[in-house]
mmCIF file of C-alpha atoms (C1' of nucleotides) in Angstrom:
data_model
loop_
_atom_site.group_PDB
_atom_site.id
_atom_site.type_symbol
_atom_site.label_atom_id
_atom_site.label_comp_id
_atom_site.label_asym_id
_atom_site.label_seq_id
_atom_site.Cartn_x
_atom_site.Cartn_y
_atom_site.Cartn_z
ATOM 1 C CA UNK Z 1 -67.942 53.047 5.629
ATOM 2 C CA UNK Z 2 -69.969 52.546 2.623
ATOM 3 C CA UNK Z 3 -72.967 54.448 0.860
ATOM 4 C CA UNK Z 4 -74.997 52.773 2.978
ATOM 5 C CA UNK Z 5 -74.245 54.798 6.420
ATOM 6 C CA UNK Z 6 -74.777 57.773 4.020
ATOM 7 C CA UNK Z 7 -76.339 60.554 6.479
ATOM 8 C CA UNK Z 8 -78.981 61.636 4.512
ATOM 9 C CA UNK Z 9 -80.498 58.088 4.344
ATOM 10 C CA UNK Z 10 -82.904 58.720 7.661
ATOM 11 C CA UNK Z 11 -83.751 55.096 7.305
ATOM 12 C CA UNK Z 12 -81.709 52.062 5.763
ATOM 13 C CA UNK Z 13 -82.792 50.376 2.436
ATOM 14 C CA UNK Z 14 -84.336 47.310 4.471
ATOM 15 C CA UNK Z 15 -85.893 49.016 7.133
ATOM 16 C CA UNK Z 16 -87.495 51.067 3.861
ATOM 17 C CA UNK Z 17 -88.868 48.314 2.377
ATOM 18 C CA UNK Z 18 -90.234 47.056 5.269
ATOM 19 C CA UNK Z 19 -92.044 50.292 6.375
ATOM 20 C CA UNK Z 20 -93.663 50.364 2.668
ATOM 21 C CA UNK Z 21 -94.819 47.179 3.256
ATOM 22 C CA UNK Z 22 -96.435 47.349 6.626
ATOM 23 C CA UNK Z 23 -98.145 50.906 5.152
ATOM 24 C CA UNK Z 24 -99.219 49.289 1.834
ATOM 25 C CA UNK Z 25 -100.846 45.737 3.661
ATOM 26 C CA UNK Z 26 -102.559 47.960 6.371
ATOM 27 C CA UNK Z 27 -103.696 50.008 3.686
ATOM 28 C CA UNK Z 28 -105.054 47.555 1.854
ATOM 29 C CA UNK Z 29 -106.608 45.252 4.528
ATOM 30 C CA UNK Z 30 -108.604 48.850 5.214
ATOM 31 C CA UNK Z 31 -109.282 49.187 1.715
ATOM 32 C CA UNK Z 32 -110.781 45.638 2.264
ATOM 33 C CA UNK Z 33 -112.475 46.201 5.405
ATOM 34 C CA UNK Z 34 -114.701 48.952 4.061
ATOM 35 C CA UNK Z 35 -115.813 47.051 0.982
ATOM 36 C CA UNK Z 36 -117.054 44.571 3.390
ATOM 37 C CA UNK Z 37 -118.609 47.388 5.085
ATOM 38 C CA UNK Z 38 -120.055 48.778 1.792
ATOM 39 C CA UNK Z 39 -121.748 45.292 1.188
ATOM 40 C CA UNK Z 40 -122.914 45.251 4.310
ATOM 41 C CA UNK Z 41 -124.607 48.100 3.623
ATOM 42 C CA UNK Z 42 -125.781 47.153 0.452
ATOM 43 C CA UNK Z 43 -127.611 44.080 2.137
ATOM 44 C CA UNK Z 44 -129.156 46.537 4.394
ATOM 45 C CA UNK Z 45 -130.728 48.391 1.190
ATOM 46 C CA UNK Z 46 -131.866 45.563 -0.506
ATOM 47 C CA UNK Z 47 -133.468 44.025 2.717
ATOM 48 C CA UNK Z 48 -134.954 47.541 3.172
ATOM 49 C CA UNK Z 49 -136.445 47.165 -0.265
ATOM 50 C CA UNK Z 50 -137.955 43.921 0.307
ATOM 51 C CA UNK Z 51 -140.106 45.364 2.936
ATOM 52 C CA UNK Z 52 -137.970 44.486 6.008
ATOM 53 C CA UNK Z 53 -137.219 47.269 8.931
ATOM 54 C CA UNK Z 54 -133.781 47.977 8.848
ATOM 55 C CA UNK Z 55 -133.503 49.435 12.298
ATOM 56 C CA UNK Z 56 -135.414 46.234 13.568
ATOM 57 C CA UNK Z 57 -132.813 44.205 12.010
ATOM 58 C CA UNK Z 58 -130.325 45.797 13.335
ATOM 59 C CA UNK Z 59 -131.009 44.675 16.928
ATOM 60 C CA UNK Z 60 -131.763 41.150 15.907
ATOM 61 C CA UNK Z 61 -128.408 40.524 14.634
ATOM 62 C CA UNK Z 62 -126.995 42.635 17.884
ATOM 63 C CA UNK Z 63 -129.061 40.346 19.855
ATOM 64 C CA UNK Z 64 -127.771 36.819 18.256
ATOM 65 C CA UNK Z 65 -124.260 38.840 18.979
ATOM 66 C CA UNK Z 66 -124.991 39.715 22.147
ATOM 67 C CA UNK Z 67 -124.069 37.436 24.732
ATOM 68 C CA UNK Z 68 -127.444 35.524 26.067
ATOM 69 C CA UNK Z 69 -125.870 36.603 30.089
ATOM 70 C CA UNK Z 70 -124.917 39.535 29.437
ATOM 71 C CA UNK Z 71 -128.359 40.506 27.819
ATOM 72 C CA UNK Z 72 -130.578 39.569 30.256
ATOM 73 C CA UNK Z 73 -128.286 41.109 32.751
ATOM 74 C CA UNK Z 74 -128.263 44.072 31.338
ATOM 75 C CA UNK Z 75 -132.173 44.505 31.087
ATOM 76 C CA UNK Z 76 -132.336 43.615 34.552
ATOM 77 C CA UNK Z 77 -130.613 46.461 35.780
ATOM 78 C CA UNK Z 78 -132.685 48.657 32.858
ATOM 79 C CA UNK Z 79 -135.730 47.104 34.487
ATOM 80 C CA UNK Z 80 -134.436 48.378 37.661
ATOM 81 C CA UNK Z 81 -133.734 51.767 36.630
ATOM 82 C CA UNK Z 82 -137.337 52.026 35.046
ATOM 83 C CA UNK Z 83 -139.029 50.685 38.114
ATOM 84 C CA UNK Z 84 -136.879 53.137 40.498
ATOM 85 C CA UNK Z 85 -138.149 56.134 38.210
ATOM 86 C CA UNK Z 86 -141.391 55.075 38.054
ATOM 87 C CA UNK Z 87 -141.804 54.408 34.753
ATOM 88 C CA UNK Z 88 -143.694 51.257 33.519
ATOM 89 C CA UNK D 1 -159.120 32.305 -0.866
ATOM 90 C CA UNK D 2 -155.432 30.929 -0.675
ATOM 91 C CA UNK D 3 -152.375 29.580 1.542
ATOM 92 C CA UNK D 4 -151.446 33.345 1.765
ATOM 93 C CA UNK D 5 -153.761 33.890 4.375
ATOM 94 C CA UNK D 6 -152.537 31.356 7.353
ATOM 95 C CA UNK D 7 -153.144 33.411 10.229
ATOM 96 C CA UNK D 8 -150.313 31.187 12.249
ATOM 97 C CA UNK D 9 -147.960 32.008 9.659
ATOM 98 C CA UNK D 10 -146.456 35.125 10.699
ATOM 99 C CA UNK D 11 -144.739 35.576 7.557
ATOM 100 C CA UNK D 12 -145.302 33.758 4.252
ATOM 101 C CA UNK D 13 -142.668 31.073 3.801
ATOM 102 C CA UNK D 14 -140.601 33.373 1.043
ATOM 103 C CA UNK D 15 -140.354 36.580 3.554
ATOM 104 C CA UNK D 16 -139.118 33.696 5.924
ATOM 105 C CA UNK D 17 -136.617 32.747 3.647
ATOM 106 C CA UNK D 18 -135.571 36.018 2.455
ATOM 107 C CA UNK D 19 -135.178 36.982 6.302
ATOM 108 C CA UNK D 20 -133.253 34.154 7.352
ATOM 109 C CA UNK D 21 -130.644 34.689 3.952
ATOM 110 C CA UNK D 22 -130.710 38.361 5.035
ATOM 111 C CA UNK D 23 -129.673 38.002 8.408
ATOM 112 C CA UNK D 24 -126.829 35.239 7.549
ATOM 113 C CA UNK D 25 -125.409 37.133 4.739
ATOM 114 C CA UNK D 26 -124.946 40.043 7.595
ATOM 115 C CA UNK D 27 -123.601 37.946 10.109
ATOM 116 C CA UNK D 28 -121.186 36.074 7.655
ATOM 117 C CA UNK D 29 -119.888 40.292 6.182
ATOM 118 C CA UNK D 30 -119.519 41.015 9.887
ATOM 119 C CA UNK D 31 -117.550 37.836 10.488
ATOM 120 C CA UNK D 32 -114.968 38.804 7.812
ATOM 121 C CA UNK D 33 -114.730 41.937 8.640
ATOM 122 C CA UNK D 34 -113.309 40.871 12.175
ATOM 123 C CA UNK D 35 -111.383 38.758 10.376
ATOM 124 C CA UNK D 36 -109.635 41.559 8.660
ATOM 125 C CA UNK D 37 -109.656 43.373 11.387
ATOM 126 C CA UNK D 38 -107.524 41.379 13.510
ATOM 127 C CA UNK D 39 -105.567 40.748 10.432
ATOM 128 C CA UNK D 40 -104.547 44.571 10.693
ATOM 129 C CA UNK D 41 -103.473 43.980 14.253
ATOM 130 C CA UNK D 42 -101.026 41.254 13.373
ATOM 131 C CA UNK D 43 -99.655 43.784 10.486
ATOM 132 C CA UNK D 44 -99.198 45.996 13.467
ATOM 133 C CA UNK D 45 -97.777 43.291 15.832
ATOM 134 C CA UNK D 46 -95.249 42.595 13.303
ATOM 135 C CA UNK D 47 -94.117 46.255 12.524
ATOM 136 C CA UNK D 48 -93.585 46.480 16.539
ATOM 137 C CA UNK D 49 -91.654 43.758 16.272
ATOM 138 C CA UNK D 50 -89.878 45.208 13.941
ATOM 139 C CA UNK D 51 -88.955 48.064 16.103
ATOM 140 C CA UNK D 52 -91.523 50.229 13.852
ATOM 141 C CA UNK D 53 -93.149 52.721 16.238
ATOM 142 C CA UNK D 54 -97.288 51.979 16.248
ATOM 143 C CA UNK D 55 -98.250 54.986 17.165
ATOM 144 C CA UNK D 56 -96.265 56.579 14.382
ATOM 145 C CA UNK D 57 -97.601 54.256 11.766
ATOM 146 C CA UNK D 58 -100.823 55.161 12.746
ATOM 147 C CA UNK D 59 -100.422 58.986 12.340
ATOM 148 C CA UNK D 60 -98.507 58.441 8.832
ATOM 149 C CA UNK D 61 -101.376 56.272 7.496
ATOM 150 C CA UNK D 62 -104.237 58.386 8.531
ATOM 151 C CA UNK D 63 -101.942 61.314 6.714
ATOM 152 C CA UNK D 64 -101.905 59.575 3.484
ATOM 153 C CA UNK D 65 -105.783 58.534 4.151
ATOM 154 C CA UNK D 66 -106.416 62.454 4.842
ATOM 155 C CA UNK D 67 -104.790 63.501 1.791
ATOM 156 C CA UNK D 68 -106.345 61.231 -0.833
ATOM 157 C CA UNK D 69 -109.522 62.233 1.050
ATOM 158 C CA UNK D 70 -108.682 66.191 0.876
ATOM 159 C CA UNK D 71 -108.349 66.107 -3.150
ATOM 160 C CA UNK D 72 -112.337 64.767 -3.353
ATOM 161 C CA UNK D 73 -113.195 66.837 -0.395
ATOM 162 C CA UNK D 74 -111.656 70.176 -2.436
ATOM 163 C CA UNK D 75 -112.934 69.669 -5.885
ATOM 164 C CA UNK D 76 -116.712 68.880 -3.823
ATOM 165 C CA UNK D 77 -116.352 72.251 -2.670
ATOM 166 C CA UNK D 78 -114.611 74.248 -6.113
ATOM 167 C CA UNK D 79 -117.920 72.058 -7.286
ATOM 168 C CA UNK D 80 -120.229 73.967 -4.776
ATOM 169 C CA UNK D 81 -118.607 77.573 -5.454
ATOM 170 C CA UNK D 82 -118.663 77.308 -8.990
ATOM 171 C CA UNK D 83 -122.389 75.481 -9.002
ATOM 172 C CA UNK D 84 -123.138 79.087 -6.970
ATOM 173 C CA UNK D 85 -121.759 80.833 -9.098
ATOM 174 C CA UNK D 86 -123.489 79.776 -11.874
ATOM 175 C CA UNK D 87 -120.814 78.296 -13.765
ATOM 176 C CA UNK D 88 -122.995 74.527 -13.908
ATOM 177 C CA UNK S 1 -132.155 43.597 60.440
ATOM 178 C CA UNK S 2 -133.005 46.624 59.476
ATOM 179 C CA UNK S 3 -135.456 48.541 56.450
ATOM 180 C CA UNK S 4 -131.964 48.320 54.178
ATOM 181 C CA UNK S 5 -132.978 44.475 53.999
ATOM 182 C CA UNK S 6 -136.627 45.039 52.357
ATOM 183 C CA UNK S 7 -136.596 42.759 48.902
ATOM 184 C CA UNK S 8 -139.013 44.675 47.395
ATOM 185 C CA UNK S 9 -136.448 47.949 47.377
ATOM 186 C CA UNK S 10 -134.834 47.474 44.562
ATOM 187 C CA UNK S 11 -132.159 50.531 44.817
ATOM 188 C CA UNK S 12 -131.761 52.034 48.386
ATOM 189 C CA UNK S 13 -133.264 55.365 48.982
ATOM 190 C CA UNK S 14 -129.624 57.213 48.118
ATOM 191 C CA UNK S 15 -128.937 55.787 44.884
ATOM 192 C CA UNK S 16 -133.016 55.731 44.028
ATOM 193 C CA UNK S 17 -132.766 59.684 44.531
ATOM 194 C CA UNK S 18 -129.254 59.708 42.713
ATOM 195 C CA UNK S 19 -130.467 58.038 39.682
ATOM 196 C CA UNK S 20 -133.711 60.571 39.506
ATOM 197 C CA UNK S 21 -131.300 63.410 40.141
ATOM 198 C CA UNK S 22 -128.860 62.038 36.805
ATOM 199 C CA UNK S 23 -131.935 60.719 34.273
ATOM 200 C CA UNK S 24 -133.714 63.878 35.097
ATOM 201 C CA UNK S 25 -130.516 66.908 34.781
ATOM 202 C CA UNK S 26 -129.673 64.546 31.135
ATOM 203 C CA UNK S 27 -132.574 64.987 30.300
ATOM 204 C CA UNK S 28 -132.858 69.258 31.323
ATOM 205 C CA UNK S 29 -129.576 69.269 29.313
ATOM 206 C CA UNK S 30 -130.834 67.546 26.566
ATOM 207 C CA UNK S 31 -133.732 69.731 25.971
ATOM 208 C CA UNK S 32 -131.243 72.822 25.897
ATOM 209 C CA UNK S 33 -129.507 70.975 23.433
ATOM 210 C CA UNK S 34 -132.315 70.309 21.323
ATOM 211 C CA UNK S 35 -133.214 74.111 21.697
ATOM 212 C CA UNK S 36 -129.735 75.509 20.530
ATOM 213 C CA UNK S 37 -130.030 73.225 17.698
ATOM 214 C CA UNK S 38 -133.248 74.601 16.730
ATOM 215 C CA UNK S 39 -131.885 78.594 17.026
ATOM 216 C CA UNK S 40 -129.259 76.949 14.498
ATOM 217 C CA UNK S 41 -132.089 75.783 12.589
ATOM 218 C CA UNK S 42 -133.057 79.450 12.848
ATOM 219 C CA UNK S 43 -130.714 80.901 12.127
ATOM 220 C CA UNK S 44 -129.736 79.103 8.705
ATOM 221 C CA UNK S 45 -133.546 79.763 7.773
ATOM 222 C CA UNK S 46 -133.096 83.347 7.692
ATOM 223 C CA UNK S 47 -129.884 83.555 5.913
ATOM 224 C CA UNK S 48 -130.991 81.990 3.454
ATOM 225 C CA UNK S 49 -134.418 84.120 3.520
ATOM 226 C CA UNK S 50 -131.535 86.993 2.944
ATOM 227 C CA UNK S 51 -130.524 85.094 0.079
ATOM 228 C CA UNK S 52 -127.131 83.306 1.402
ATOM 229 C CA UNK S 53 -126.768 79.458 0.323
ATOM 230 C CA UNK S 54 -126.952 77.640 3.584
ATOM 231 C CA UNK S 55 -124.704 74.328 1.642
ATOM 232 C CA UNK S 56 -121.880 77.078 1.331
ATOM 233 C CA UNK S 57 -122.343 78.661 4.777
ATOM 234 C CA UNK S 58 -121.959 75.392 6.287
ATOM 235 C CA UNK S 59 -118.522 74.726 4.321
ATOM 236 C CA UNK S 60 -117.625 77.856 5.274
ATOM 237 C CA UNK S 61 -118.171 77.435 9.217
ATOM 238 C CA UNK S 62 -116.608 73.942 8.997
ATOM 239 C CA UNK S 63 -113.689 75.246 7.317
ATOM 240 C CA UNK S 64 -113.448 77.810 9.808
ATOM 241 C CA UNK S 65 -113.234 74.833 12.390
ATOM 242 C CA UNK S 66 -111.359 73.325 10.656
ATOM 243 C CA UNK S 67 -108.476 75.740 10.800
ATOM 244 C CA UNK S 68 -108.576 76.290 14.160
ATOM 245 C CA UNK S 69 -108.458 71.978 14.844
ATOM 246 C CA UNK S 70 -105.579 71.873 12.836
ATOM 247 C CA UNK S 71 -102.901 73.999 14.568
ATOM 248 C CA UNK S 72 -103.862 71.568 17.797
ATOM 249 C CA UNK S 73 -103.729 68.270 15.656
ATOM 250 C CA UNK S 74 -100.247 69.357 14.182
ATOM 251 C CA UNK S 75 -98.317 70.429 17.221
ATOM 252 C CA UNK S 76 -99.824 67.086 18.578
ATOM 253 C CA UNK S 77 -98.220 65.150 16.270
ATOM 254 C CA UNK S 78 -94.855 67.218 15.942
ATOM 255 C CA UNK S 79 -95.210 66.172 19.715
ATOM 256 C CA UNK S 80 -95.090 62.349 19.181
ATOM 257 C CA UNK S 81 -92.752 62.666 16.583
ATOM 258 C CA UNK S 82 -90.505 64.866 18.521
ATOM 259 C CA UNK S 83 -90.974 61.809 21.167
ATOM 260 C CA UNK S 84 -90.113 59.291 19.123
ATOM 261 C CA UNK S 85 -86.605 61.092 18.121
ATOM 262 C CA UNK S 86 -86.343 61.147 21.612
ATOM 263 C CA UNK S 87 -86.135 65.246 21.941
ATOM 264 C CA UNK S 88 -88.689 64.413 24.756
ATOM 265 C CA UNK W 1 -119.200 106.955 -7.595
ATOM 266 C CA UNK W 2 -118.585 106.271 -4.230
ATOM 267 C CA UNK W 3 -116.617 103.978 -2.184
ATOM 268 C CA UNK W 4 -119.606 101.591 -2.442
ATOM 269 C CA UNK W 5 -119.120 100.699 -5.832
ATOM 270 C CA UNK W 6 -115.825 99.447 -5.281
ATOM 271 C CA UNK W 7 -115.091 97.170 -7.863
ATOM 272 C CA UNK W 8 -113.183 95.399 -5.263
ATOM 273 C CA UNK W 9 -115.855 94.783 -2.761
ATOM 274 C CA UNK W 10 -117.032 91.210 -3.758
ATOM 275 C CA UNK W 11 -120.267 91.407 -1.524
ATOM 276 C CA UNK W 12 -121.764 94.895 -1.082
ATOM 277 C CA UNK W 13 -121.562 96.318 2.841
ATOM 278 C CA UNK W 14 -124.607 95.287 3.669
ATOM 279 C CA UNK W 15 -124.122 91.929 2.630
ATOM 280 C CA UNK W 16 -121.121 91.635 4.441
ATOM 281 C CA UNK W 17 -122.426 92.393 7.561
ATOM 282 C CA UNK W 18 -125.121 89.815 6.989
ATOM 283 C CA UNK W 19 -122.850 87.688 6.399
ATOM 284 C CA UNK W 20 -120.293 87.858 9.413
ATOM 285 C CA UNK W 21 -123.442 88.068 12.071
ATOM 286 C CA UNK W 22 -124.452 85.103 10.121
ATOM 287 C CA UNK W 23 -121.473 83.209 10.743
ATOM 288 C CA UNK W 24 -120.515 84.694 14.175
ATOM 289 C CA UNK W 25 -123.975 83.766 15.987
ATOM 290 C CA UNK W 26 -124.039 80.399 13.898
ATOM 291 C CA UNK W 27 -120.518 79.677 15.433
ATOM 292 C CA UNK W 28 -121.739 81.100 18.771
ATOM 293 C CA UNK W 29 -124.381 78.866 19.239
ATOM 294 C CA UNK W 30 -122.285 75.809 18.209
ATOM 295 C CA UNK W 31 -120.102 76.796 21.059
ATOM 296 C CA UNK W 32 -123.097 76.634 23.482
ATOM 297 C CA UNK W 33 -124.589 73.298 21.922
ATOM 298 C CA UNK W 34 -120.691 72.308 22.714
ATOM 299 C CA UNK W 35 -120.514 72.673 25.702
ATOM 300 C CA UNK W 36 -123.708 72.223 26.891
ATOM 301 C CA UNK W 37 -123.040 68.553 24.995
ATOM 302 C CA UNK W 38 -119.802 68.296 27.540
ATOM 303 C CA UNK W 39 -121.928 68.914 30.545
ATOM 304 C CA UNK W 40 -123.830 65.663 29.651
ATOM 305 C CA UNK W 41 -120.820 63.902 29.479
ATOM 306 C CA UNK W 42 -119.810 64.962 32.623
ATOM 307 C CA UNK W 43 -122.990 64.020 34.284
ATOM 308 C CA UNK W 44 -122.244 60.493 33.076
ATOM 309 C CA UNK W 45 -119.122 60.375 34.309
ATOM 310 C CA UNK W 46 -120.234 61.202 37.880
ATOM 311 C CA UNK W 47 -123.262 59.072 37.362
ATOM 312 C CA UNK W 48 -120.531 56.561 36.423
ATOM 313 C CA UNK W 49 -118.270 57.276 39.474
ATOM 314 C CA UNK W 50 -121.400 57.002 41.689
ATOM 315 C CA UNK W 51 -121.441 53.137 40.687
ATOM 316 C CA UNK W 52 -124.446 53.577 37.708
ATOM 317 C CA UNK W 53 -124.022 51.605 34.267
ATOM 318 C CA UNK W 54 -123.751 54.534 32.233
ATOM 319 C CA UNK W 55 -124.912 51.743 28.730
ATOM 320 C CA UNK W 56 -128.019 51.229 30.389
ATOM 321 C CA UNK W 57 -128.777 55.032 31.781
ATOM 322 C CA UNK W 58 -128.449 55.341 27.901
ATOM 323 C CA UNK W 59 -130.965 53.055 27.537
ATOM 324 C CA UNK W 60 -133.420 54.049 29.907
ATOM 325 C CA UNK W 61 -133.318 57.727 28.850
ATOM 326 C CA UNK W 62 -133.900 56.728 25.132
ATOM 327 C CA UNK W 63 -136.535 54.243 26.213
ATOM 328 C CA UNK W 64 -138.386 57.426 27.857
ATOM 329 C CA UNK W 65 -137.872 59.463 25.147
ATOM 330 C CA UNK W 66 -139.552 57.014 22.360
ATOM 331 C CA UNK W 67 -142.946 57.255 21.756
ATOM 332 C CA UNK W 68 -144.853 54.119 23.460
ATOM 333 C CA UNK W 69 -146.540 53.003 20.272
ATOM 334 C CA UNK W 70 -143.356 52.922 18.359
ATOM 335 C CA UNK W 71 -141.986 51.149 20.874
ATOM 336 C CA UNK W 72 -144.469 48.042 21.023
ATOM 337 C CA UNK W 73 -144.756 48.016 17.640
ATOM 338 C CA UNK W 74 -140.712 47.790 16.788
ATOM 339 C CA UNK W 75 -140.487 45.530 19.561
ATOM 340 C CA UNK W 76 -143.396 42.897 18.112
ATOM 341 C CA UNK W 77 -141.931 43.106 14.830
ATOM 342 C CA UNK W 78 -138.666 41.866 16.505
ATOM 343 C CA UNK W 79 -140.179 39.226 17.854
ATOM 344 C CA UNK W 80 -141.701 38.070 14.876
ATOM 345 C CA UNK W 81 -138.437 38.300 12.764
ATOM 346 C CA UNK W 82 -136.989 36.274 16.119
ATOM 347 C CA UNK W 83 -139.171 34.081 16.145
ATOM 348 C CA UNK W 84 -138.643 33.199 12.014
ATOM 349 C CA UNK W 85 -135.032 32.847 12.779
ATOM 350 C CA UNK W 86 -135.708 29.862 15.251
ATOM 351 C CA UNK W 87 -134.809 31.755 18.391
ATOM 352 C CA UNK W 88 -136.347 32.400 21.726
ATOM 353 C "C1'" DC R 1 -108.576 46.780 32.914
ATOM 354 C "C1'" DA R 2 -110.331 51.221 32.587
ATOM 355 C "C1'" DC R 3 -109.728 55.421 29.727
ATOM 356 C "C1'" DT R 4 -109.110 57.787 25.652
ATOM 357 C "C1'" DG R 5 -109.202 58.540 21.069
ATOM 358 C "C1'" DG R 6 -110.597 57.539 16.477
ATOM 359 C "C1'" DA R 7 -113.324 54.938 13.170
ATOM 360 C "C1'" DA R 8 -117.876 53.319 11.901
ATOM 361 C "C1'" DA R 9 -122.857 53.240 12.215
ATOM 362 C "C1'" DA R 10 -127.306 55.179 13.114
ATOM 363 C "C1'" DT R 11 -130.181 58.778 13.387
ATOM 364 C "C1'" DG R 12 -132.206 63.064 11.817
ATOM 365 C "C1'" DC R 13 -132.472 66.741 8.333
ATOM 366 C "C1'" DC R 14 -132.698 68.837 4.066
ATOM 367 C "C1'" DG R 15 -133.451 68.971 -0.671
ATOM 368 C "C1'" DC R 16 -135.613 66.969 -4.740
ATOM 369 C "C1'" DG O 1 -141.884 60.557 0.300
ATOM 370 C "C1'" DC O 2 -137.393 59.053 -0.410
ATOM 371 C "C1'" DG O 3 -132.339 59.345 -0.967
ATOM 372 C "C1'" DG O 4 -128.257 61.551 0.350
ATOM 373 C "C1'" DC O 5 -125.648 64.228 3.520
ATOM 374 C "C1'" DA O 6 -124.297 65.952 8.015
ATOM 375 C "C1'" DT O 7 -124.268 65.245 12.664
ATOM 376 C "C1'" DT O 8 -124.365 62.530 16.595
ATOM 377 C "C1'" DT O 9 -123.706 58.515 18.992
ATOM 378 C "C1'" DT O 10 -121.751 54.071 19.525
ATOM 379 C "C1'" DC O 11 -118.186 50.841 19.356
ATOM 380 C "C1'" DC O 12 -113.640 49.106 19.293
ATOM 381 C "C1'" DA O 13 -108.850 49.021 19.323
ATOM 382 C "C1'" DG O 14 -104.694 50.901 21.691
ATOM 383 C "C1'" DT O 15 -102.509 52.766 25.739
ATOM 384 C "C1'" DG O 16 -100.971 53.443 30.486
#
DNA sequence: CACTGGAAAATGCCGC
DNA sequence: GCGGCATTTTCCAGTG
């Protein structure tokens, strides 16, 4: 029995260090993930002031995500849907 | 009059350039943001692993997120009352 | 053989009517949407015709939400951490 | 002097009253928007559970809902920025 | 592997 | 008319 069973310890001193550093490294990997966001955004501005639509960007780069399949697949069944409602 | 008016050109050789540096930077942000991304779900892996409970983490980190967020969130609004009130 | 076969019908009659039935009620409920939003709109005008400051109003009703989201958000997570010590 | 005057009374009756209906047919409303908001999810859902792409009903409702001219026109400006960018 | 919940992004709105 | 903010919608990771 030493200080380390102590009761009012809820967690031991290694499982204590560990939990700060799985909080503090997720924390910061977010803190790093919305900087990239932020420049992301940034790009977005600056492209916007150059005269370029940013909403027509936008689905460029979705479309050079988007899987070539899955895209034309998909606006075959929009297609569909149109033609079934009567629209153009 | 000069080069600038190409009609097959559908934009001038610098818009192309800006465009295609544009749409790379983008794509290379949103490639490191996966990247961090998935490195947050190895942080998590680990913690499991570590018989941390995820779903705990999770709650404790979007706390502390909260919290640091609540200070900026209350002095916007003292900000607000006290603009209202006249007090600049 | 039988008229279910016809190439050129691109949905069969059931789902043709199903999927006029769905875009068309989204669309009913969408308008109503739109038209609440717009009393809102409304609404806000006039306060603020009575001299209220609409940016305060609008802390003031989210706050109001806000207090009645937290007493749900905090016995859900005295739930999971209840779980977790097991006290199912 | 009466009980108008109250030194008390931060907002005069009047006011007061203003101000709950305010609030009280602002929150009202935001109920309504709610739930009328809920009833379009649940049309998806069954839409959804009737074997429809719910993504692409998306689609097709916000394709009806755009103006026609806006829509050529974003679409030909994504073609020329695709077409810049080397692809299809 | 589909659902659910929460974060992020996009759109629309208001004020300047 | 534009920039910033609030809301809404979309997307993605986690869970059962």
């Amino acid at each position: 029995m030493t200080e380390t069973y102590a009761a009012a310890d809820p967690l031991n001193a290694t499982a204590g260090s560990q939990l700060k550093s799985i909080v503090e490294r997720i924390e910061r990997l977010n803190t790093e993930k919305s900087e990239v966001a932020e420049q992301i955004v940034q790009v977005f501005a600056e492209a916007k002031g150059n005269g370029f639509d940013a909403a027509v960007l936008r689905k460029v780069i979705a479309r050079r995500k988007k899987d070539r399949a899955k895209l034309a697949e998909e606006e075959a069944v929009m297609d569909l849907y149109l033609a079934v409602l009567g629209d153009s």
